[in-house]
mmCIF file of C-alpha atoms in Angstrom:
data_model
loop_
_atom_site.group_PDB
_atom_site.id
_atom_site.type_symbol
_atom_site.label_atom_id
_atom_site.label_comp_id
_atom_site.label_asym_id
_atom_site.label_seq_id
_atom_site.Cartn_x
_atom_site.Cartn_y
_atom_site.Cartn_z
ATOM 1 C CA MET A 8 -11.492 -10.824 -12.958
ATOM 2 C CA THR A 9 -11.703 -10.393 -9.223
ATOM 3 C CA ARG A 10 -15.188 -10.694 -7.895
ATOM 4 C CA PRO A 11 -16.269 -8.118 -5.461
ATOM 5 C CA LEU A 12 -16.892 -9.172 -1.870
ATOM 6 C CA ARG A 13 -20.263 -8.488 -0.066
ATOM 7 C CA ALA A 14 -20.989 -4.845 0.406
ATOM 8 C CA ALA A 15 -19.643 -3.365 3.572
ATOM 9 C CA ARG A 16 -22.162 -3.432 6.492
ATOM 10 C CA ALA A 17 -22.200 -2.781 10.154
ATOM 11 C CA ALA A 18 -23.377 -5.741 12.336
ATOM 12 C CA ALA A 19 -24.834 -5.426 15.745
ATOM 13 C CA ALA A 20 -22.646 -3.906 18.551
ATOM 14 C CA PRO A 21 -19.718 -6.073 19.275
ATOM 15 C CA PRO A 22 -19.584 -7.980 22.527
ATOM 16 C CA ALA A 23 -17.551 -6.288 25.230
ATOM 17 C CA GLY A 24 -13.790 -7.177 25.307
ATOM 18 C CA LEU A 25 -12.921 -8.449 21.755
ATOM 19 C CA THR A 26 -9.682 -10.294 21.349
ATOM 20 C CA VAL A 27 -7.943 -9.211 18.215
ATOM 21 C CA ALA A 28 -4.786 -10.818 16.642
ATOM 22 C CA VAL A 29 -2.638 -8.801 14.238
ATOM 23 C CA THR A 30 -0.194 -10.471 11.731
ATOM 24 C CA GLY A 31 2.716 -8.358 10.622
ATOM 25 C CA ALA A 32 2.455 -6.634 13.974
ATOM 26 C CA ALA A 33 6.267 -5.610 14.090
ATOM 27 C CA SER A 34 5.987 -3.657 10.862
ATOM 28 C CA PRO A 35 5.412 0.219 11.167
ATOM 29 C CA ILE A 36 1.766 -0.182 9.951
ATOM 30 C CA GLY A 37 1.339 -3.072 12.418
ATOM 31 C CA GLN A 38 2.724 -1.322 15.280
ATOM 32 C CA ALA A 39 0.410 1.746 14.626
ATOM 33 C CA ILE A 40 -2.613 -0.693 14.542
ATOM 34 C CA CYS A 41 -1.508 -2.543 17.585
ATOM 35 C CA ARG A 42 -1.210 0.769 19.627
ATOM 36 C CA ARG A 43 -4.546 2.045 18.404
ATOM 37 C CA LEU A 44 -6.368 -1.295 19.225
ATOM 38 C CA ALA A 45 -4.568 -1.667 22.620
ATOM 39 C CA ASN A 46 -5.905 1.697 23.794
ATOM 40 C CA ALA A 47 -9.453 1.377 22.550
ATOM 41 C CA GLU A 48 -12.441 0.698 24.551
ATOM 42 C CA GLY A 49 -14.118 -2.465 23.539
ATOM 43 C CA ILE A 50 -10.887 -4.281 22.867
ATOM 44 C CA ARG A 51 -10.060 -6.707 25.662
ATOM 45 C CA GLN A 52 -6.705 -8.034 24.359
ATOM 46 C CA VAL A 53 -4.468 -7.529 21.335
ATOM 47 C CA ILE A 54 -2.335 -10.450 20.198
ATOM 48 C CA ALA A 55 0.746 -9.542 18.061
ATOM 49 C CA LEU A 56 1.596 -12.240 15.596
ATOM 50 C CA ASP A 57 5.129 -11.817 14.064
ATOM 51 C CA ALA A 58 8.560 -13.255 14.052
ATOM 52 C CA LYS A 59 9.728 -10.166 15.832
ATOM 53 C CA LYS A 60 8.326 -8.718 19.010
ATOM 54 C CA PRO A 61 6.732 -5.314 18.234
ATOM 55 C CA GLY A 62 7.725 -2.444 20.523
ATOM 56 C CA VAL A 63 4.128 -1.729 21.711
ATOM 57 C CA PRO A 64 2.952 -1.816 25.329
ATOM 58 C CA ASN A 65 -0.082 -3.675 26.491
ATOM 59 C CA VAL A 66 0.158 -6.201 23.597
ATOM 60 C CA ARG A 67 0.640 -9.852 23.967
ATOM 61 C CA TRP A 68 3.208 -11.374 21.520
ATOM 62 C CA ARG A 69 3.049 -14.736 19.938
ATOM 63 C CA LYS A 70 5.932 -15.707 17.689
ATOM 64 C CA ALA A 71 4.225 -16.764 14.427
ATOM 65 C CA ASP A 72 4.976 -17.088 10.644
ATOM 66 C CA PRO A 73 1.839 -16.118 8.707
ATOM 67 C CA THR A 74 2.806 -18.442 5.817
ATOM 68 C CA ASP A 75 2.836 -21.407 8.189
ATOM 69 C CA PRO A 76 -0.386 -23.384 8.681
ATOM 70 C CA THR A 77 0.516 -23.699 12.405
ATOM 71 C CA LEU A 78 -0.670 -20.092 12.657
ATOM 72 C CA ALA A 79 -4.015 -21.637 13.683
ATOM 73 C CA SER A 80 -2.545 -22.644 16.977
ATOM 74 C CA ALA A 81 -2.084 -18.801 17.814
ATOM 75 C CA LEU A 82 -5.640 -18.009 17.148
ATOM 76 C CA HIS A 83 -7.228 -19.781 20.031
ATOM 77 C CA LYS A 84 -10.186 -17.665 21.439
ATOM 78 C CA VAL A 85 -9.520 -14.895 18.924
ATOM 79 C CA ASP A 86 -12.595 -12.866 17.742
ATOM 80 C CA THR A 87 -11.031 -10.921 14.956
ATOM 81 C CA LEU A 88 -7.914 -11.445 12.776
ATOM 82 C CA VAL A 89 -6.203 -8.495 11.192
ATOM 83 C CA HIS A 90 -3.896 -9.744 8.522
ATOM 84 C CA LEU A 91 -1.236 -7.311 7.503
ATOM 85 C CA ALA A 92 1.633 -9.521 6.383
ATOM 86 C CA VAL A 93 2.018 -8.099 2.881
ATOM 87 C CA ALA A 94 5.581 -8.673 1.690
ATOM 88 C CA ASP A 95 6.850 -5.543 0.046
ATOM 89 C CA ASP A 96 10.559 -5.812 1.064
ATOM 90 C CA PRO A 97 12.590 -4.804 -2.092
ATOM 91 C CA ALA A 98 15.370 -7.127 -0.960
ATOM 92 C CA LEU A 99 13.120 -10.137 -1.558
ATOM 93 C CA ASP A 100 12.810 -11.589 -5.108
ATOM 94 C CA ARG A 101 9.407 -11.379 -6.819
ATOM 95 C CA ALA A 102 8.852 -15.140 -6.141
ATOM 96 C CA GLU A 103 9.387 -14.845 -2.371
ATOM 97 C CA GLN A 104 7.364 -11.603 -2.165
ATOM 98 C CA ARG A 105 4.503 -13.435 -3.941
ATOM 99 C CA ARG A 106 4.795 -16.475 -1.743
ATOM 100 C CA ARG A 107 4.698 -14.573 1.527
ATOM 101 C CA THR A 108 1.809 -12.259 0.459
ATOM 102 C CA VAL A 109 -0.429 -14.777 -1.253
ATOM 103 C CA THR A 110 0.260 -17.817 0.903
ATOM 104 C CA GLY A 111 -0.039 -15.631 4.018
ATOM 105 C CA ALA A 112 -3.503 -14.405 3.069
ATOM 106 C CA SER A 113 -4.617 -18.074 2.271
ATOM 107 C CA VAL A 114 -3.178 -19.455 5.516
ATOM 108 C CA ALA A 115 -4.784 -16.470 7.559
ATOM 109 C CA LEU A 116 -8.288 -17.144 6.126
ATOM 110 C CA THR A 117 -8.051 -20.793 6.289
ATOM 111 C CA ALA A 118 -6.753 -20.765 9.894
ATOM 112 C CA ALA A 119 -9.492 -18.306 10.836
ATOM 113 C CA ALA A 120 -12.177 -20.598 9.492
ATOM 114 C CA ALA A 121 -10.637 -23.661 11.297
ATOM 115 C CA THR A 122 -10.430 -22.015 14.684
ATOM 116 C CA GLY A 123 -13.688 -20.267 14.848
ATOM 117 C CA VAL A 124 -12.545 -16.661 14.179
ATOM 118 C CA ARG A 125 -15.562 -14.963 12.854
ATOM 119 C CA HIS A 126 -14.105 -11.702 11.406
ATOM 120 C CA VAL A 127 -11.013 -11.116 9.252
ATOM 121 C CA VAL A 128 -9.663 -7.845 8.042
ATOM 122 C CA LEU A 129 -7.228 -8.017 5.171
ATOM 123 C CA LEU A 130 -4.982 -5.156 4.043
ATOM 124 C CA SER A 131 -5.112 -4.557 0.247
ATOM 125 C CA SER A 132 -4.642 -1.240 -1.686
ATOM 126 C CA ALA A 133 -6.652 1.147 -3.765
ATOM 127 C CA ARG A 134 -4.204 0.317 -6.503
ATOM 128 C CA VAL A 135 -6.273 -2.699 -7.306
ATOM 129 C CA TYR A 136 -8.818 -0.404 -9.018
ATOM 130 C CA GLY A 137 -6.258 0.444 -11.607
ATOM 131 C CA ALA A 138 -5.310 3.877 -12.798
ATOM 132 C CA TYR A 139 -7.299 4.958 -15.810
ATOM 133 C CA ALA A 140 -8.218 8.168 -17.566
ATOM 134 C CA ASP A 141 -12.066 7.313 -17.145
ATOM 135 C CA ASN A 142 -11.833 6.525 -13.417
ATOM 136 C CA PRO A 143 -14.440 8.463 -11.451
ATOM 137 C CA VAL A 144 -12.812 10.955 -9.016
ATOM 138 C CA PRO A 145 -13.102 9.806 -6.355
ATOM 139 C CA LEU A 146 -13.666 6.017 -6.708
ATOM 140 C CA PRO A 147 -16.365 4.731 -4.351
ATOM 141 C CA ASP A 148 -16.086 1.505 -2.356
ATOM 142 C CA SER A 149 -18.291 -0.343 -4.910
ATOM 143 C CA SER A 150 -15.970 0.458 -7.842
ATOM 144 C CA PRO A 151 -14.995 -2.604 -9.885
ATOM 145 C CA VAL A 152 -11.369 -3.985 -9.481
ATOM 146 C CA ARG A 153 -9.949 -3.258 -12.918
ATOM 147 C CA ALA A 154 -6.116 -3.465 -12.376
ATOM 148 C CA ARG A 155 -4.432 -5.939 -14.750
ATOM 149 C CA PRO A 156 -1.603 -8.289 -13.701
ATOM 150 C CA ASP A 157 1.747 -6.866 -14.898
ATOM 151 C CA GLY A 158 4.331 -8.979 -13.055
ATOM 152 C CA SER A 159 4.758 -6.413 -10.208
ATOM 153 C CA ALA A 160 3.754 -6.795 -6.494
ATOM 154 C CA LEU A 161 0.213 -5.515 -7.704
ATOM 155 C CA ASP A 162 -0.239 -9.151 -8.859
ATOM 156 C CA ASP A 163 0.005 -10.344 -5.359
ATOM 157 C CA LEU A 164 -2.718 -8.006 -4.068
ATOM 158 C CA LEU A 165 -4.948 -9.112 -6.944
ATOM 159 C CA ALA A 166 -4.385 -12.706 -5.996
ATOM 160 C CA VAL A 167 -5.211 -11.887 -2.401
ATOM 161 C CA GLU A 168 -8.463 -10.206 -3.398
ATOM 162 C CA GLU A 169 -9.329 -13.130 -5.594
ATOM 163 C CA PHE A 170 -8.683 -15.618 -2.821
ATOM 164 C CA ALA A 171 -10.778 -13.454 -0.419
ATOM 165 C CA ALA A 172 -13.701 -13.639 -2.750
ATOM 166 C CA ARG A 173 -13.279 -17.380 -3.015
ATOM 167 C CA ALA A 174 -13.033 -17.668 0.824
ATOM 168 C CA ALA A 175 -16.259 -15.832 1.295
ATOM 169 C CA ARG A 176 -17.999 -18.780 -0.555
ATOM 170 C CA MET A 177 -15.843 -21.497 1.070
ATOM 171 C CA TYR A 178 -15.962 -20.147 4.558
ATOM 172 C CA PRO A 179 -19.363 -18.343 4.857
ATOM 173 C CA GLN A 180 -18.999 -18.310 8.702
ATOM 174 C CA VAL A 181 -16.096 -15.912 8.404
ATOM 175 C CA GLU A 182 -16.933 -12.388 7.571
ATOM 176 C CA THR A 183 -14.110 -10.608 5.606
ATOM 177 C CA ALA A 184 -13.238 -6.911 5.204
ATOM 178 C CA LEU A 185 -10.737 -5.686 2.589
ATOM 179 C CA LEU A 186 -9.138 -2.363 3.442
ATOM 180 C CA ARG A 187 -7.901 -0.492 0.273
ATOM 181 C CA PRO A 188 -5.869 2.556 1.402
ATOM 182 C CA ALA A 189 -4.521 5.251 -0.788
ATOM 183 C CA VAL A 190 -0.626 5.770 -0.746
ATOM 184 C CA VAL A 191 0.283 4.913 2.828
ATOM 185 C CA VAL A 192 2.687 7.294 4.514
ATOM 186 C CA GLY A 193 3.919 7.755 8.048
ATOM 187 C CA ARG A 194 6.635 6.888 10.553
ATOM 188 C CA GLY A 195 8.834 4.165 9.269
ATOM 189 C CA ILE A 196 7.231 3.843 5.833
ATOM 190 C CA ASP A 197 9.818 3.445 3.139
ATOM 191 C CA ARG A 198 9.233 3.864 -0.681
ATOM 192 C CA PRO A 199 5.630 4.921 -0.636
ATOM 193 C CA ALA A 200 3.969 4.881 -4.086
ATOM 194 C CA GLY A 201 6.582 2.428 -5.218
ATOM 195 C CA GLY A 202 9.365 4.843 -4.632
ATOM 196 C CA ALA A 203 7.966 7.608 -6.686
ATOM 197 C CA LEU A 204 8.532 10.113 -3.972
ATOM 198 C CA ASP A 205 12.208 9.235 -3.452
ATOM 199 C CA GLY A 206 15.154 10.775 -5.226
ATOM 200 C CA PRO A 207 16.039 14.445 -5.862
ATOM 201 C CA ARG A 208 13.520 14.890 -8.687
ATOM 202 C CA LEU A 209 9.889 13.860 -9.125
ATOM 203 C CA LEU A 210 8.781 12.377 -12.446
ATOM 204 C CA VAL A 211 5.936 13.775 -14.459
ATOM 205 C CA VAL A 212 4.780 12.505 -17.749
ATOM 206 C CA ARG A 213 4.284 15.444 -20.077
ATOM 207 C CA GLY A 214 0.699 16.405 -20.827
ATOM 208 C CA THR A 215 -0.651 14.738 -17.586
ATOM 209 C CA LYS A 216 -2.018 16.412 -14.551
ATOM 210 C CA PRO A 217 -1.421 13.987 -11.707
ATOM 211 C CA ILE A 218 -3.475 13.972 -8.442
ATOM 212 C CA TRP A 219 -2.235 12.550 -5.259
ATOM 213 C CA GLN A 220 -4.128 10.991 -2.316
ATOM 214 C CA PHE A 221 -2.450 9.727 0.861
ATOM 215 C CA CYS A 222 -3.406 7.741 3.952
ATOM 216 C CA HIS A 223 -1.484 8.315 7.121
ATOM 217 C CA THR A 224 -0.653 5.140 9.174
ATOM 218 C CA GLU A 225 -2.556 6.501 12.176
ATOM 219 C CA ASP A 226 -5.679 7.003 9.939
ATOM 220 C CA LEU A 227 -5.292 3.503 8.631
ATOM 221 C CA ALA A 228 -5.067 2.231 12.170
ATOM 222 C CA GLY A 229 -8.186 4.175 13.034
ATOM 223 C CA ALA A 230 -9.914 2.605 10.023
ATOM 224 C CA VAL A 231 -8.916 -0.839 11.239
ATOM 225 C CA LEU A 232 -10.350 -0.041 14.746
ATOM 226 C CA THR A 233 -13.659 1.146 13.201
ATOM 227 C CA THR A 234 -13.859 -1.942 10.905
ATOM 228 C CA VAL A 235 -13.254 -4.294 13.955
ATOM 229 C CA LEU A 236 -15.708 -2.580 16.304
ATOM 230 C CA ALA A 237 -18.513 -2.084 13.715
ATOM 231 C CA ARG A 238 -17.806 -5.661 12.295
ATOM 232 C CA LEU A 239 -17.570 -4.223 8.716
ATOM 233 C CA THR A 240 -17.282 -6.532 5.702
ATOM 234 C CA GLY A 241 -16.496 -6.058 1.986
ATOM 235 C CA PRO A 242 -14.227 -3.561 0.285
ATOM 236 C CA LEU A 243 -13.474 -0.401 2.357
ATOM 237 C CA ASN A 244 -11.649 2.498 0.915
ATOM 238 C CA VAL A 245 -9.272 4.483 3.221
ATOM 239 C CA GLY A 246 -7.625 7.772 2.532
ATOM 240 C CA SER A 247 -7.470 11.572 3.488
ATOM 241 C CA GLU A 248 -10.288 13.656 2.238
ATOM 242 C CA GLY A 249 -9.974 14.669 -1.448
ATOM 243 C CA TRP A 250 -6.594 14.881 -3.150
ATOM 244 C CA ILE A 251 -3.802 17.265 -4.021
ATOM 245 C CA GLU A 252 -2.085 18.083 -7.296
ATOM 246 C CA GLN A 253 1.528 17.560 -8.356
ATOM 247 C CA GLY A 254 2.664 21.110 -7.710
ATOM 248 C CA GLU A 255 1.680 20.867 -4.099
ATOM 249 C CA VAL A 256 3.522 17.608 -3.646
ATOM 250 C CA GLU A 257 6.527 19.181 -5.018
ATOM 251 C CA ARG A 258 6.127 22.260 -2.780
ATOM 252 C CA ILE A 259 5.840 20.029 0.366
ATOM 253 C CA LEU A 260 8.751 17.899 -0.454
ATOM 254 C CA GLY A 261 10.924 20.711 -1.740
ATOM 255 C CA ARG A 262 11.576 18.927 -4.920
ATOM 256 C CA ARG A 263 11.603 19.860 -8.612
ATOM 257 C CA ARG A 264 10.124 17.809 -11.448
ATOM 258 C CA VAL A 265 11.521 16.144 -14.520
ATOM 259 C CA GLU A 266 9.063 15.983 -17.446
ATOM 260 C CA LEU A 267 9.322 13.272 -20.059
ATOM 261 C CA PRO A 268 7.186 12.711 -23.076
ATOM 262 C CA ALA A 269 4.869 9.759 -22.617
ATOM 263 C CA ASP A 270 6.297 7.642 -25.513
ATOM 264 C CA ALA A 271 9.743 8.215 -24.217
ATOM 265 C CA ALA A 272 8.874 7.464 -20.639
ATOM 266 C CA VAL A 273 7.128 4.235 -21.451
ATOM 267 C CA GLY A 274 9.758 3.040 -23.977
ATOM 268 C CA THR A 275 12.612 3.838 -21.677
ATOM 269 C CA ALA A 276 10.837 2.191 -18.582
ATOM 270 C CA THR A 277 10.260 -0.932 -20.614
ATOM 271 C CA ARG A 278 14.005 -1.269 -21.469
ATOM 272 C CA LEU A 279 15.000 -0.377 -17.923
ATOM 273 C CA HIS A 280 12.756 -3.057 -16.476
ATOM 274 C CA ALA A 281 14.071 -5.671 -19.123
ATOM 275 C CA GLN A 282 17.609 -4.841 -18.041
ATOM 276 C CA GLY A 283 16.952 -5.215 -14.369
ATOM 277 C CA VAL A 284 17.618 -1.579 -13.658
ATOM 278 C CA SER A 285 13.943 -0.849 -12.660
ATOM 279 C CA GLY A 286 12.163 -3.196 -10.310
ATOM 280 C CA ASP A 287 8.793 -2.115 -11.715
ATOM 281 C CA PRO A 288 7.233 -2.651 -15.204
ATOM 282 C CA ALA A 289 6.268 0.430 -17.373
ATOM 283 C CA THR A 290 2.697 -0.138 -16.608
ATOM 284 C CA GLN A 291 3.286 1.303 -13.086
ATOM 285 C CA LEU A 292 3.595 4.734 -14.873
ATOM 286 C CA ASP A 293 -0.165 4.658 -15.211
ATOM 287 C CA TYR A 294 -0.355 5.462 -11.380
ATOM 288 C CA LEU A 295 1.563 8.715 -12.068
ATOM 289 C CA MET A 296 -0.546 9.606 -15.130
ATOM 290 C CA HIS A 297 -4.146 8.694 -14.303
ATOM 291 C CA PRO A 298 -6.364 9.074 -11.271
ATOM 292 C CA TRP A 299 -7.099 6.538 -8.608
ATOM 293 C CA ALA A 300 -8.189 8.661 -5.626
ATOM 294 C CA VAL A 301 -10.871 7.031 -3.472
ATOM 295 C CA GLU A 302 -13.720 7.972 -1.373
ATOM 296 C CA ALA A 303 -14.084 6.353 2.094
ATOM 297 C CA GLY A 304 -17.876 6.271 2.094
ATOM 298 C CA GLU A 305 -18.516 3.087 4.086
ATOM 299 C CA LEU A 306 -16.069 3.820 6.820
ATOM 300 C CA ARG A 307 -17.313 7.348 7.166
ATOM 301 C CA ALA A 308 -20.870 6.092 7.547
ATOM 302 C CA ALA A 309 -19.545 3.860 10.338
ATOM 303 C CA GLY A 310 -18.075 7.013 12.092
ATOM 304 C CA TRP A 311 -14.466 6.942 10.959
ATOM 305 C CA GLU A 312 -12.877 10.250 10.120
ATOM 306 C CA PRO A 313 -9.235 10.917 8.926
ATOM 307 C CA ALA A 314 -7.289 12.987 11.324
ATOM 308 C CA TYR A 315 -4.782 14.062 8.554
ATOM 309 C CA THR A 316 -5.408 15.924 5.304
ATOM 310 C CA ASN A 317 -3.357 14.956 2.333
ATOM 311 C CA GLU A 318 -0.923 17.877 2.891
ATOM 312 C CA GLU A 319 -0.393 16.976 6.542
ATOM 313 C CA ALA A 320 -0.041 13.373 5.945
ATOM 314 C CA LEU A 321 2.647 13.933 3.290
ATOM 315 C CA SER A 322 4.331 16.601 5.452
ATOM 316 C CA SER A 323 4.375 14.248 8.443
ATOM 317 C CA TRP A 324 6.087 11.522 6.391
ATOM 318 C CA ALA A 325 8.647 13.887 4.802
ATOM 319 C CA GLN A 326 9.461 15.762 7.981
ATOM 320 C CA GLY A 327 13.043 15.008 9.148
ATOM 321 C CA ARG A 328 13.344 12.288 6.436
ATOM 322 C CA PRO A 329 16.768 12.549 4.688
ATOM 323 C CA LEU A 330 16.733 12.798 0.907
ATOM 324 C CA LEU A 331 17.693 9.343 -0.492
ATOM 325 C CA PRO A 332 20.739 9.935 -2.745
ATOM 326 C CA LEU A 333 20.539 8.730 -6.312
ATOM 327 C CA ARG A 334 23.306 6.624 -7.492
ATOM 328 C CA ILE A 335 23.899 7.023 -11.314
ATOM 329 C CA THR A 336 26.036 4.697 -13.184
ATOM 330 C CA VAL A 337 26.455 3.619 -16.896
ATOM 331 C CA LYS A 338 24.017 0.886 -16.149
ATOM 332 C CA GLY A 339 21.215 3.072 -14.895
ATOM 333 C CA ALA A 340 20.102 4.528 -11.542
ATOM 334 C CA ALA A 341 19.105 3.316 -8.146
ATOM 335 C CA VAL A 342 18.269 4.840 -4.763
ATOM 336 C CA ALA A 343 21.018 4.277 -2.179
ATOM 337 C CA GLY A 344 20.540 0.858 -0.457
ATOM 338 C CA GLY A 345 21.277 -1.387 -3.420
ATOM 339 C CA ALA A 346 17.730 -2.386 -4.401
ATOM 340 C CA ALA A 347 16.498 -1.891 -8.012
ATOM 341 C CA ALA A 348 14.933 1.478 -8.275
ATOM 342 C CA GLY A 349 11.241 2.093 -8.858
ATOM 343 C CA VAL A 350 10.170 3.037 -12.389
ATOM 344 C CA SER A 351 9.951 6.784 -11.642
ATOM 345 C CA VAL A 352 13.369 6.948 -9.968
ATOM 346 C CA ALA A 353 14.948 4.894 -12.722
ATOM 347 C CA LEU A 354 13.576 7.289 -15.362
ATOM 348 C CA VAL A 355 14.686 10.281 -13.431
ATOM 349 C CA GLY A 356 18.133 8.840 -13.011
ATOM 350 C CA THR A 357 18.417 7.919 -16.682
ATOM 351 C CA ALA A 358 17.340 11.305 -17.753
ATOM 352 C CA ALA A 359 19.969 12.799 -15.523
ATOM 353 C CA LEU A 360 22.564 10.392 -17.071
ATOM 354 C CA VAL A 361 21.594 11.521 -20.615
ATOM 355 C CA ARG A 362 21.905 15.159 -19.654
ATOM 356 C CA ARG A 363 25.340 14.448 -18.188
ATOM 357 C CA ALA A 364 26.533 12.804 -21.325
ATOM 358 C CA ARG A 365 25.221 15.638 -23.436
ATOM 359 C CA ARG A 366 27.164 18.188 -21.336
ATOM 360 C CA ASN A 367 30.315 16.055 -21.678
ATOM 361 C CA ARG A 368 29.971 16.007 -25.379
ATOM 362 C CA ARG A 369 29.495 19.728 -25.536
ATOM 363 C CA SER A 370 32.433 20.345 -23.306
ATOM 364 C CA ARG A 371 34.728 18.356 -25.699
ATOM 365 C CA ARG A 372 33.882 20.240 -28.583
#
């Protein structure tokens, strides 16, 4: 089981003019963070580390591959490294996703230790707590990591957290913070919540009362800035205050629900994953059935406050975003784009396929 890092704490006031490097800087999250850091007092320079140049002014770009040990050469005179290179591109196979995420975190921490970087901020997810019926609502920063490996991208995050715990012992000179945001939404974010918000209908497992918590990219950027300036360490939850219920999510998105019995949902999801129709295992349904909302106690104590409510964060993401069409075939369902559908979208599509078949049988009688 992943061991928790040191409890978050605020060190002495940072020296004027910190130099901060950001991996994954060209991603939507990376660009939001670079913009926030570049415009903040106390930050002297922001160095964007990515294969692509981010479209952010007042940021110095260094072409870099976070999985390549030569990353160390780009960290000269860097005070803090913010590592965001989490590979969640559905076009990549699982082996490549894992290599990029886990190897990237390992390289980042090792390179930081080798070059004198004293503070590393890693992006993780509140999903590592696991979704369980007995979870406290909300989960504090000190909550144990209880998610179990299931072959999904969640495994990569668990591996990153485990390596971060080991690195704290191997490289005691490097202070490490782990940001664990709720469902991240914002400009440029595709397939939040594993695609559960995509498609024309939203899946609900019958008999459950889901709650949702979001984290806008601008609030995540603000959390990174607070973490950097206050030199926070340990696990740090990030999310809008409180949570909202399924009905409010449906109202904001203008979608209706599809309800399936738990046994049918899990059984069908297992078969769809085995057939390659769904990219996620059935265990990912837990995150639609059980709570995993978090409380950002440590960040709030350091002065961070979210600018977006859950409703505002979700509305901001959905505004002007076209509804992704659902392609339904005899082999299953997928969101337009060709990638395997998330478990919820695959189930919604399969349910629609079953209803269509029933209508066709009735029409032939």
